[in-house]
CSV table of C-alpha atoms and ligand atoms in Angstrom, one decimal:
chain,number,residue,atom,x,y,z
A,1,MET,CA,3.1,15.6,35.8
A,2,SER,CA,2.7,16.3,32.2
A,3,THR,CA,-0.7,16.1,30.1
A,4,ALA,CA,1.2,13.8,28.0
A,5,GLY,CA,1.6,11.7,31.0
A,6,ASP,CA,-2.2,11.6,31.5
A,7,LEU,CA,-2.3,10.2,28.2
A,8,LYS,CA,0.2,7.6,28.4
A,9,LEU,CA,-1.4,6.2,31.5
A,10,LEU,CA,-4.5,5.5,29.7
A,11,PRO,CA,-4.0,2.6,27.2
A,12,LYS,CA,-6.7,0.5,28.5
A,13,GLN,CA,-9.1,3.8,27.7
A,14,TRP,CA,-8.1,4.0,24.3
A,15,LEU,CA,-9.6,0.5,23.6
A,16,GLU,CA,-12.6,1.1,25.5
A,17,GLU,CA,-13.4,4.3,23.8
A,18,ALA,CA,-12.6,2.4,20.3
A,19,LYS,CA,-15.1,-0.3,21.3
A,20,VAL,CA,-17.6,2.3,22.2
A,21,LEU,CA,-17.2,3.8,18.8
A,22,PHE,CA,-17.2,0.5,16.9
A,23,PRO,CA,-20.9,0.5,15.7
A,24,VAL,CA,-20.1,3.9,13.9
A,25,LEU,CA,-17.0,2.9,12.5
A,26,SER,CA,-18.6,-0.4,11.2
A,27,GLU,CA,-21.5,1.4,9.5
A,28,PHE,CA,-19.4,3.8,7.9
A,29,ARG,CA,-17.1,0.9,6.7
A,30,ARG,CA,-20.1,-1.1,5.3
A,31,GLU,CA,-21.4,2.4,3.6
A,32,LEU,CA,-18.2,2.5,1.9
A,33,HIS,CA,-18.1,-1.1,1.1
A,34,ARG,CA,-21.5,-1.1,-0.6
A,35,HIS,CA,-20.4,1.5,-3.0
A,36,PRO,CA,-16.8,1.2,-3.9
A,37,GLU,CA,-15.0,3.4,-6.3
A,38,LEU,CA,-11.9,3.0,-8.5
A,39,SER,CA,-8.9,4.9,-8.2
A,40,MET,CA,-8.8,8.6,-8.8
A,41,GLN,CA,-13.0,8.4,-8.9
A,42,GLU,CA,-13.4,8.3,-5.3
A,43,VAL,CA,-15.7,11.3,-5.4
A,44,GLU,CA,-18.5,10.2,-3.1
A,45,THR,CA,-16.0,8.5,-0.9
A,46,THR,CA,-14.2,11.9,-0.5
A,47,ARG,CA,-17.4,13.4,0.4
A,48,LYS,CA,-18.5,10.6,2.9
A,49,ILE,CA,-15.0,11.3,4.6
A,50,LYS,CA,-15.4,15.2,4.7
A,51,ALA,CA,-18.9,14.8,6.0
A,52,PHE,CA,-17.9,12.4,8.9
A,53,LEU,CA,-14.7,14.6,9.9
A,54,ALA,CA,-17.0,17.7,9.8
A,55,GLU,CA,-19.5,16.2,12.0
A,56,GLU,CA,-16.7,15.4,14.6
A,57,GLY,CA,-15.4,18.9,14.3
A,58,ILE,CA,-12.1,17.9,12.8
A,59,THR,CA,-10.6,20.6,10.5
A,60,LEU,CA,-10.4,19.9,7.1
A,61,LEU,CA,-7.3,21.5,5.4
A,62,PRO,CA,-7.3,22.6,1.8
A,63,LEU,CA,-6.3,20.2,-0.9
A,64,ASP,CA,-6.0,21.0,-4.5
A,65,MET,CA,-7.6,17.5,-5.7
A,66,PRO,CA,-10.8,16.4,-7.0
A,67,VAL,CA,-10.5,13.2,-4.5
A,68,GLY,CA,-9.0,12.7,-1.3
A,69,VAL,CA,-9.0,14.3,2.1
A,70,LEU,CA,-6.6,16.2,4.2
A,71,ALA,CA,-7.4,17.0,7.5
A,72,GLU,CA,-5.8,18.1,11.2
A,73,ILE,CA,-6.2,17.8,14.7
A,74,ALA,CA,-4.4,20.5,16.5
A,75,GLY,CA,-3.3,19.7,20.3
A,76,ALA,CA,-3.3,22.4,22.9
A,77,SER,CA,0.3,23.3,22.8
A,78,GLU,CA,2.9,23.8,20.2
A,79,GLY,CA,4.7,20.8,19.0
A,80,PRO,CA,5.6,18.4,16.1
A,81,THR,CA,3.2,17.2,13.2
A,82,VAL,CA,2.8,13.6,12.5
A,83,ALA,CA,0.6,12.0,10.0
A,84,LEU,CA,-1.8,9.0,9.9
A,85,ARG,CA,-2.3,7.7,6.3
A,86,ALA,CA,-5.7,5.5,5.1
A,87,ASP,CA,-6.1,4.7,1.4
A,88,ILE,CA,-9.5,4.9,-0.1
A,89,ASP,CA,-9.7,3.3,-3.6
A,90,ALA,CA,-11.5,-0.2,-4.6
A,91,LEU,CA,-10.6,-2.5,-7.1
A,92,PRO,CA,-12.6,-3.5,-10.5
A,93,VAL,CA,-13.5,-7.0,-9.0
A,94,GLN,CA,-17.0,-8.5,-9.2
A,95,GLU,CA,-17.8,-9.1,-5.4
A,96,GLU,CA,-18.6,-12.8,-4.6
A,97,THR,CA,-19.1,-12.7,-0.8
A,98,GLY,CA,-22.5,-13.1,-0.4
A,99,LEU,CA,-22.4,-10.2,2.7
A,100,PRO,CA,-25.4,-8.3,3.3
A,101,TYR,CA,-23.5,-5.3,2.8
A,102,ALA,CA,-21.7,-6.3,-0.3
A,103,SER,CA,-21.0,-3.9,-3.4
A,104,ILE,CA,-23.9,-2.9,-5.3
A,105,GLU,CA,-21.7,-1.5,-7.8
A,106,ALA,CA,-21.2,-3.9,-11.0
A,107,GLY,CA,-17.5,-5.0,-11.4
A,108,ARG,CA,-16.3,-2.8,-8.2
A,109,MET,CA,-15.3,-4.1,-4.9
A,110,HIS,CA,-13.5,-3.2,-1.9
A,111,ALA,CA,-11.5,-6.5,-2.3
A,112,CYS,CA,-8.1,-4.8,-0.6
A,113,GLY,CA,-9.9,-3.7,2.5
A,114,HIS,CA,-9.2,0.0,2.1
A,115,ASP,CA,-12.6,0.6,3.4
A,116,PHE,CA,-11.5,-0.9,6.8
A,117,HIS,CA,-8.2,1.2,6.6
A,118,THR,CA,-10.3,4.4,6.0
A,119,ALA,CA,-12.8,3.5,9.0
A,120,ALA,CA,-10.0,2.6,11.4
A,121,ILE,CA,-8.1,6.2,10.8
A,122,LEU,CA,-11.1,7.6,11.0
A,123,GLY,CA,-11.8,6.1,14.5
A,124,ALA,CA,-8.2,7.1,15.6
A,125,ALA,CA,-9.3,10.5,14.5
A,126,VAL,CA,-12.4,10.7,16.7
A,127,LEU,CA,-10.3,9.5,19.8
A,128,LEU,CA,-7.5,11.9,19.2
A,129,LYS,CA,-10.1,15.1,18.7
A,130,ARG,CA,-11.7,14.0,21.9
A,131,HIS,CA,-8.3,14.2,23.8
A,132,ALA,CA,-7.1,17.1,21.8
A,133,HIS,CA,-7.0,19.2,24.8
A,134,LYS,CA,-4.3,17.1,26.4
A,135,LEU,CA,-2.2,16.9,22.8
A,136,ARG,CA,1.0,18.4,22.0
A,137,GLY,CA,1.5,19.1,18.4
A,138,LYS,CA,-0.7,18.2,15.7
A,139,VAL,CA,-1.9,14.8,14.0
A,140,ARG,CA,-2.4,15.2,10.0
A,141,LEU,CA,-4.8,13.0,8.4
A,142,LEU,CA,-4.4,11.9,4.7
A,143,PHE,CA,-7.2,10.0,3.2
A,144,GLN,CA,-5.1,8.9,-0.1
A,145,PRO,CA,-6.7,8.1,-3.4
A,146,ALA,CA,-5.6,5.8,-6.0
A,147,GLU,CA,-3.2,3.6,-4.1
A,148,GLU,CA,-4.2,0.6,-6.4
A,149,LYS,CA,-2.8,2.6,-9.1
A,150,GLY,CA,0.2,3.2,-7.1
A,151,THR,CA,-0.3,7.0,-8.1
A,152,GLY,CA,-2.0,8.5,-5.3
A,153,ALA,CA,0.7,9.2,-2.7
A,154,ARG,CA,2.7,11.2,-5.0
A,155,VAL,CA,-0.2,13.2,-6.0
A,156,MET,CA,-0.7,13.9,-2.4
A,157,ILE,CA,2.6,14.7,-1.8
A,158,GLU,CA,2.8,17.2,-4.8
A,159,ALA,CA,-0.5,18.7,-3.2
A,160,GLY,CA,1.7,19.6,0.1
A,161,ALA,CA,0.1,16.7,2.2
A,162,LEU,CA,3.4,16.2,4.0
A,163,GLU,CA,4.3,19.8,4.7
A,164,GLY,CA,5.6,20.1,7.7
A,165,VAL,CA,5.4,16.3,8.9
A,166,GLU,CA,7.8,14.8,10.9
A,167,ALA,CA,6.9,11.2,10.8
A,168,ILE,CA,4.3,9.0,9.0
A,169,PHE,CA,2.3,6.0,10.2
A,170,GLY,CA,0.1,3.5,7.7
A,171,MET,CA,-1.3,0.1,7.9
A,172,HIS,CA,-2.6,-2.9,5.5
A,173,ASN,CA,-5.0,-5.3,6.8
A,174,LYS,CA,-3.7,-8.6,6.9
A,175,PRO,CA,-6.1,-11.9,6.4
A,176,GLU,CA,-3.6,-14.2,7.5
A,177,LEU,CA,-3.0,-12.6,11.1
A,178,PRO,CA,-5.9,-12.9,13.6
A,179,VAL,CA,-7.5,-9.8,14.9
A,180,GLY,CA,-5.5,-8.1,17.9
A,181,THR,CA,-2.1,-9.1,16.2
A,182,ILE,CA,-0.1,-6.8,14.3
A,183,GLY,CA,2.8,-7.5,11.9
A,184,LEU,CA,5.7,-5.3,12.9
A,185,SER,CA,9.4,-5.0,11.3
A,186,THR,CA,12.2,-2.5,10.8
A,187,GLY,CA,13.7,-2.1,7.1
A,188,PRO,CA,12.1,-3.4,3.9
A,189,LEU,CA,8.4,-4.7,4.0
A,190,MET,CA,7.0,-4.4,0.8
A,191,ALA,CA,8.7,-4.5,-2.9
A,192,SER,CA,9.7,-1.7,-5.0
A,193,VAL,CA,7.6,-2.3,-8.2
A,194,ASP,CA,9.2,-1.6,-11.7
A,195,GLY,CA,7.9,-2.6,-14.9
A,196,PHE,CA,9.9,-3.3,-18.3
A,197,LYS,CA,9.3,-4.2,-22.2
A,198,ILE,CA,11.8,-6.2,-23.9
A,199,LYS,CA,11.5,-5.6,-28.0
A,200,VAL,CA,13.1,-8.6,-29.8
A,201,HIS,CA,13.8,-7.5,-33.6
A,202,GLY,CA,14.5,-10.6,-35.9
A,203,LYS,CA,13.7,-11.2,-39.4
A,204,GLY,CA,10.6,-12.4,-40.8
A,205,GLY,CA,10.0,-14.9,-43.5
A,206,HIS,CA,8.2,-18.2,-44.5
A,207,ALA,CA,7.7,-20.8,-41.5
A,208,ALA,CA,8.9,-23.5,-43.9
A,209,VAL,CA,12.3,-21.7,-44.5
A,210,PRO,CA,13.4,-20.7,-41.3
A,211,ASP,CA,17.1,-20.6,-42.2
A,212,ALA,CA,16.5,-17.6,-44.3
A,213,ALA,CA,14.7,-15.7,-41.5
A,214,ILE,CA,15.9,-14.7,-37.8
A,215,ASP,CA,13.2,-15.9,-35.6
A,216,PRO,CA,12.3,-13.6,-32.6
A,217,ILE,CA,9.9,-15.9,-31.1
A,218,VAL,CA,12.8,-18.4,-30.5
A,219,ALA,CA,15.3,-15.9,-29.1
A,220,ALA,CA,12.4,-14.2,-27.0
A,221,SER,CA,11.7,-17.4,-25.6
A,222,ALA,CA,15.3,-17.8,-24.6
A,223,ILE,CA,15.2,-14.7,-23.1
A,224,VAL,CA,12.0,-15.4,-21.0
A,225,GLY,CA,14.6,-18.4,-19.4
A,226,GLY,CA,17.5,-16.4,-19.3
A,227,ILE,CA,16.5,-13.4,-17.5
A,228,GLN,CA,15.6,-15.4,-14.4
A,229,THR,CA,19.5,-15.6,-13.9
A,230,ALA,CA,19.2,-12.0,-12.8
A,231,VAL,CA,17.7,-13.5,-9.9
A,232,SER,CA,19.2,-16.7,-9.4
A,233,ARG,CA,22.7,-15.9,-10.4
A,234,ASN,CA,23.5,-12.2,-10.0
A,235,THR,CA,21.3,-11.6,-6.7
A,236,SER,CA,22.5,-12.7,-3.3
A,237,PRO,CA,20.7,-15.6,-1.7
A,238,PHE,CA,20.3,-13.2,1.2
A,239,ASP,CA,18.4,-10.4,-0.9
A,240,ARG,CA,15.2,-11.0,-2.3
A,241,ALA,CA,14.1,-10.3,-6.0
A,242,VAL,CA,11.2,-11.3,-8.4
A,243,VAL,CA,11.4,-11.0,-12.4
A,244,SER,CA,8.2,-12.0,-13.9
A,245,ILE,CA,7.5,-11.9,-17.7
A,246,CYS,CA,3.6,-11.8,-17.8
A,247,SER,CA,3.1,-11.0,-21.6
A,248,PHE,CA,4.5,-12.5,-24.8
A,249,HIS,CA,3.1,-11.1,-28.0
A,250,SER,CA,4.4,-12.1,-31.2
A,251,GLY,CA,3.3,-13.0,-34.8
A,252,THR,CA,-0.3,-13.1,-36.7
A,253,THR,CA,-0.8,-16.5,-38.1
A,254,TRP,CA,0.6,-20.2,-38.1
A,255,ASN,CA,3.0,-19.9,-41.1
A,256,VAL,CA,4.7,-16.8,-41.0
A,257,ILE,CA,7.7,-16.1,-38.8
A,258,PRO,CA,7.1,-12.5,-37.7
A,259,ASP,CA,9.6,-9.7,-37.4
A,260,VAL,CA,9.3,-8.7,-33.7
A,261,ALA,CA,8.4,-10.4,-30.3
A,262,VAL,CA,7.6,-8.1,-27.3
A,263,LEU,CA,8.0,-9.2,-23.7
A,264,ASP,CA,6.3,-7.4,-20.6
A,265,GLY,CA,7.1,-7.7,-17.3
A,266,THR,CA,7.5,-6.7,-13.8
A,267,VAL,CA,10.6,-6.8,-11.2
A,268,ARG,CA,10.3,-6.6,-7.6
A,269,THR,CA,12.9,-5.9,-5.3
A,270,PHE,CA,13.3,-4.8,-1.5
A,271,ARG,CA,16.8,-3.2,-1.2
A,272,GLN,CA,17.7,0.0,-3.1
A,273,GLU,CA,21.1,-1.3,-4.4
A,274,VAL,CA,19.5,-4.5,-6.1
A,275,ARG,CA,16.8,-2.5,-7.6
A,276,HIS,CA,19.3,-0.2,-9.1
A,277,ASP,CA,21.2,-2.6,-10.8
A,278,MET,CA,18.4,-4.6,-12.5
A,279,PRO,CA,17.6,-2.4,-15.6
A,280,ASP,CA,21.3,-2.9,-16.7
A,281,ARG,CA,21.4,-6.5,-15.9
A,282,LEU,CA,18.4,-7.4,-17.8
A,283,HIS,CA,19.4,-5.0,-20.6
A,284,ARG,CA,22.5,-6.9,-20.9
A,285,ILE,CA,21.1,-10.4,-20.7
A,286,ALA,CA,18.5,-9.7,-23.2
A,287,MET,CA,20.7,-8.0,-25.8
A,288,GLY,CA,23.2,-10.9,-25.1
A,289,ILE,CA,20.7,-13.7,-25.7
A,290,ALA,CA,19.3,-11.8,-28.8
A,291,ALA,CA,22.9,-11.6,-30.2
A,292,GLY,CA,23.3,-15.0,-30.1
A,293,TYR,CA,20.3,-15.8,-32.4
A,294,GLY,CA,21.4,-13.2,-34.7
A,295,ALA,CA,18.2,-10.8,-33.4
A,296,GLU,CA,18.7,-7.5,-31.5
A,297,ALA,CA,16.8,-6.7,-28.4
A,298,GLU,CA,16.2,-3.4,-26.7
A,299,LEU,CA,14.7,-2.7,-23.1
A,300,SER,CA,12.3,0.2,-21.9
A,301,TRP,CA,12.1,0.4,-17.9
A,302,PHE,CA,9.4,1.7,-16.4
A,303,SER,CA,10.1,3.1,-12.6
A,304,GLY,CA,7.4,2.4,-10.4
A,305,ILE,CA,7.2,2.8,-6.5
A,306,PRO,CA,10.2,2.2,-4.1
A,307,SER,CA,9.9,-0.5,-1.2
A,308,VAL,CA,8.3,0.2,1.9
A,309,ASP,CA,11.0,0.7,4.4
A,310,ASN,CA,10.3,0.8,8.1
A,311,ASP,CA,12.4,3.4,10.1
A,312,ALA,CA,13.6,1.8,13.2
A,313,ALA,CA,12.4,4.7,15.6
A,314,ALA,CA,9.1,5.0,13.8
A,315,VAL,CA,8.6,1.2,14.4
A,316,GLU,CA,9.4,1.4,18.1
A,317,THR,CA,7.0,3.9,18.5
A,318,VAL,CA,4.2,1.8,16.8
A,319,ARG,CA,5.6,-1.3,19.2
A,320,ASN,CA,5.5,0.8,22.3
A,321,ALA,CA,1.8,1.8,21.7
A,322,ALA,CA,0.9,-2.0,20.7
A,323,GLN,CA,2.4,-3.1,23.9
A,324,ALA,CA,0.5,-0.5,26.1
A,325,LEU,CA,-2.7,-1.6,24.1
A,326,LYS,CA,-1.5,-5.5,24.9
A,327,LEU,CA,-1.8,-6.3,21.4
A,328,LYS,CA,0.2,-9.2,20.3
A,329,ILE,CA,3.3,-8.3,18.1
A,330,THR,CA,4.6,-10.6,15.4
A,331,GLU,CA,7.5,-10.3,13.3
A,332,ALA,CA,6.1,-8.8,9.9
A,333,VAL,CA,6.5,-11.6,6.9
A,334,PRO,CA,7.2,-9.2,3.9
A,335,SER,CA,5.2,-8.9,0.7
A,336,ALA,CA,6.4,-8.9,-2.7
A,337,GLY,CA,3.5,-6.5,-3.3
A,338,GLY,CA,3.8,-2.7,-3.6
A,339,GLU,CA,2.5,0.1,-1.8
A,340,ASP,CA,2.6,3.5,-2.5
A,341,PHE,CA,3.1,4.5,1.1
A,342,ALA,CA,6.8,4.1,0.2
A,343,HIS,CA,6.7,7.5,-1.5
A,344,TYR,CA,5.9,9.0,1.9
A,345,GLN,CA,8.7,7.1,3.6
A,346,GLU,CA,10.9,8.9,1.1
A,347,LYS,CA,10.4,11.9,2.3
A,348,VAL,CA,10.0,11.3,6.2
A,349,PRO,CA,10.4,8.3,8.5
A,350,GLY,CA,7.4,6.1,8.8
A,351,CYS,CA,6.1,2.9,9.8
A,352,PHE,CA,3.8,0.5,7.7
A,353,ILE,CA,2.4,-2.3,9.7
A,354,TRP,CA,0.2,-5.4,9.2
A,355,MET,CA,-3.1,-5.4,11.0
A,356,GLY,CA,-4.5,-8.7,11.8
A,357,THR,CA,-7.8,-9.0,10.2
A,358,SER,CA,-8.7,-12.7,10.6
A,359,GLY,CA,-9.7,-12.8,6.8
A,360,THR,CA,-10.7,-15.6,4.7
A,361,GLU,CA,-8.9,-14.8,1.6
A,362,GLU,CA,-5.9,-13.1,0.2
A,363,TRP,CA,-6.1,-9.5,-1.2
A,364,HIS,CA,-7.7,-8.8,-4.4
A,365,HIS,CA,-10.0,-12.0,-4.3
A,366,PRO,CA,-13.8,-11.7,-5.3
A,367,LYS,CA,-14.4,-13.4,-1.9
A,368,PHE,CA,-11.9,-11.2,0.3
A,369,THR,CA,-13.6,-10.7,3.6
A,370,LEU,CA,-12.0,-9.3,7.1
A,371,ASN,CA,-13.1,-9.3,10.5
A,372,GLU,CA,-14.5,-5.8,11.3
A,373,GLU,CA,-13.7,-6.1,15.1
A,374,ALA,CA,-10.3,-5.4,14.0
A,375,LEU,CA,-11.2,-1.5,13.8
A,376,ILE,CA,-11.1,-1.7,17.5
A,377,PRO,CA,-7.6,-2.4,17.9
A,378,GLY,CA,-6.8,-0.3,14.4
A,379,ALA,CA,-8.3,2.8,15.8
A,380,ALA,CA,-6.7,2.6,19.4
A,381,LEU,CA,-3.6,1.6,18.0
A,382,PHE,CA,-3.2,4.6,15.5
A,383,ALA,CA,-4.7,7.1,18.2
A,384,LEU,CA,-1.8,5.8,20.9
A,385,THR,CA,0.7,5.8,18.0
A,386,ALA,CA,0.0,9.4,17.0
A,387,VAL,CA,0.2,10.5,20.7
A,388,GLN,CA,3.5,8.8,21.7
A,389,ALA,CA,5.0,10.0,18.4
A,390,LEU,CA,4.2,13.6,19.5
A,391,GLU,CA,5.7,13.1,22.7
A,392,LYS,CA,8.7,11.3,21.5
A,393,ASP,CA,11.3,14.1,21.4
A,394,ARG,CA,10.2,15.4,24.6
B,1,ZN,ZN1,-4.7,-3.8,-3.4
B,2,ZN,ZN1,-4.4,-2.5,-0.4
């Protein structure tokens, strides 16, 4: 019998070991929760993660970045490398949970639960390290900064974090799902996130003499309504997309028609084809409407992160591990939010899952909480997923 066979036979043991580890993981998570750090400022968080890994005898890999951690667990024999990823940053939110371990840093909070992701992946790392002598291949650990800014994954990739990696796995806590349930699906799970700015140029004048002016506010108002048709009239009802104008700036006072109006917005899509067509479509609509009012419009496009798109084989690996652990699996409901885990999936096949945490509030809410007991299935699932991914092509 292969050593891998031994590992596969013991799903219950992974959960039992994770249960024993729970107090340590909870304590670590609470320490991060008390001292949240914002994107690209995760200096102390980085130090704490490194200290934890070093204590467990897990090898830290060089990473030419001020924040973020790269580590690796080598098995006893040659084989592929698979990666587990956690994000580590917090948000500029004033915590209102009243928890005994609530943030003591003014205006900063782990309101997206990245402290939980970090602790769960550390738990998986400890379990894997303990069984490393039975492992084939290597498990790379990515503790990524600046997910909330959508920039951390790219920086990690540029620093070489994915070198040699054949598959990657990650999670986000999901308040709506109970502890012990995961949300899993093949294909798009989270939206691409792009931004745009539309500048409408008119001709200023006296408020009482509109006929001598070209009012950019009226033209821009029509554009706000008009570009919604990029979703309702141009996107298939079987695709999903969002266009939101979130800022509208024009004018300085009550009796002067201004020259210019500026709109800022975001586009969320789930399929590459839909995303690809959006800039041109919005530009055409904005220009056409503006022209109808005698004004001119220009559109600037800011490409953000692609959509999280789960690879079918990677999903199956997670599904098998979750089933072995007797976790409940539900079809993951996609989110129009973005996740820069998508950048890793542009490079290697991967799977991003929802981890049920029986939360009370949505992500980013000042009263956001989660049930820490989800650290147990979280650590066990990611450990077993890594093992099964390493054994896959055997
Ligand atoms: Zn977030
Ligand atoms: Zn998050």
